[in-house]
């Protein structure tokens, strides 16, 4: 049962239309899927790009966060760790396929080996920045420093790069068309990362890890009592319908997701807090 539902859903996802062009995966059936996003839109900016320039830095954005905060990749790529990188301290670089690089600085801990390949949203390290701590470099208090580097080697503002609206994920059109596509599942993965410990990529392609995190969330909040096995069946989807019912879905709680169930689910996912 679970497998049938999964396959049906994947077919619906395919029906929404995925085309690969220019190296970017885009969904034609809903808003364009993000290849990059701002994983830190929920954190306060404690140092702007201009603040950095004013203090003689080449630029960056500082986000206030507690030491040990998980740092998701702004985009997929290959990892290189630079321990004690001068004033930047422990620095992780993500080499993206399009020639751009992302750098996170002042880390307290690296989590991946050099050469590891990671998807957008995968956790690359833990934040740091406490004054005098190993890896903090010149940082005087807990925060993350983020900048990007373009293919010419010029440091650029990541918030300009990821685009308007703070650079979060786009809204899903599933709220209108009732068909869950790539953006719907990217937003679901981001929600599950924030609430339920999902650590995989924000790639909009739900697999066992996404579904297991969904089941954990539905267990904690929506009355799901089945196994956390990453293989959603009737009881998983019935709990998802209860979530949808709290967001305008008025159909039966029967574990068979239809367009109206997905619309209610999408209304929940389209809240700004999951951008
Ligand atoms: Zn900084």
Coordinates of N, CA and C and ligand atoms in Angstrom, one line a residue, residues 47-48 52 57 59-63 105-106 143-146 155, ligand 1:
X47 N 25.5 41.5 11.0 CA 26.5 42.3 10.3 C 26.1 42.3 8.8
X48 N 25.8 43.5 8.2 CA 25.4 43.5 6.8 C 26.6 43.5 5.9
X52 N 30.5 45.1 6.7 CA 31.8 44.4 6.5 C 32.7 45.3 5.7
X57 N 36.6 44.6 5.5 CA 36.5 43.3 5.0 C 36.1 43.3 3.6
X59 N 33.8 41.6 2.4 CA 32.4 41.5 2.4 C 31.9 40.2 3.0
X60 N 30.7 40.2 3.4 CA 30.0 39.0 4.0 C 28.8 39.4 4.7
X61 N 28.0 38.4 5.1 CA 26.8 38.6 5.9 C 27.0 37.8 7.2
X62 N 26.8 38.4 8.3 CA 26.8 37.7 9.6 C 25.4 37.5 10.1
X63 N 25.2 36.2 10.6 CA 23.9 35.8 11.1 C 24.2 35.4 12.6
X105 N 32.2 30.7 7.6 CA 33.4 30.9 8.5 C 33.1 30.9 10.0
X106 N 34.2 30.8 10.7 CA 34.2 30.7 12.2 C 33.5 29.5 12.7
X143 N 28.5 33.6 15.9 CA 27.7 33.9 14.6 C 28.3 33.1 13.5
X144 N 27.6 33.2 12.4 CA 28.0 32.6 11.1 C 28.4 33.7 10.2
X145 N 29.5 33.7 9.5 CA 29.8 34.6 8.4 C 29.7 33.8 7.1
X146 N 28.9 34.4 6.2 CA 28.6 33.8 4.9 C 28.9 34.7 3.8
X155 N 34.5 38.2 -4.5 CA 33.6 38.0 -3.4 C 32.3 38.7 -3.7
Ligands
LIG1 ZN1 31.4 38.5 9.0

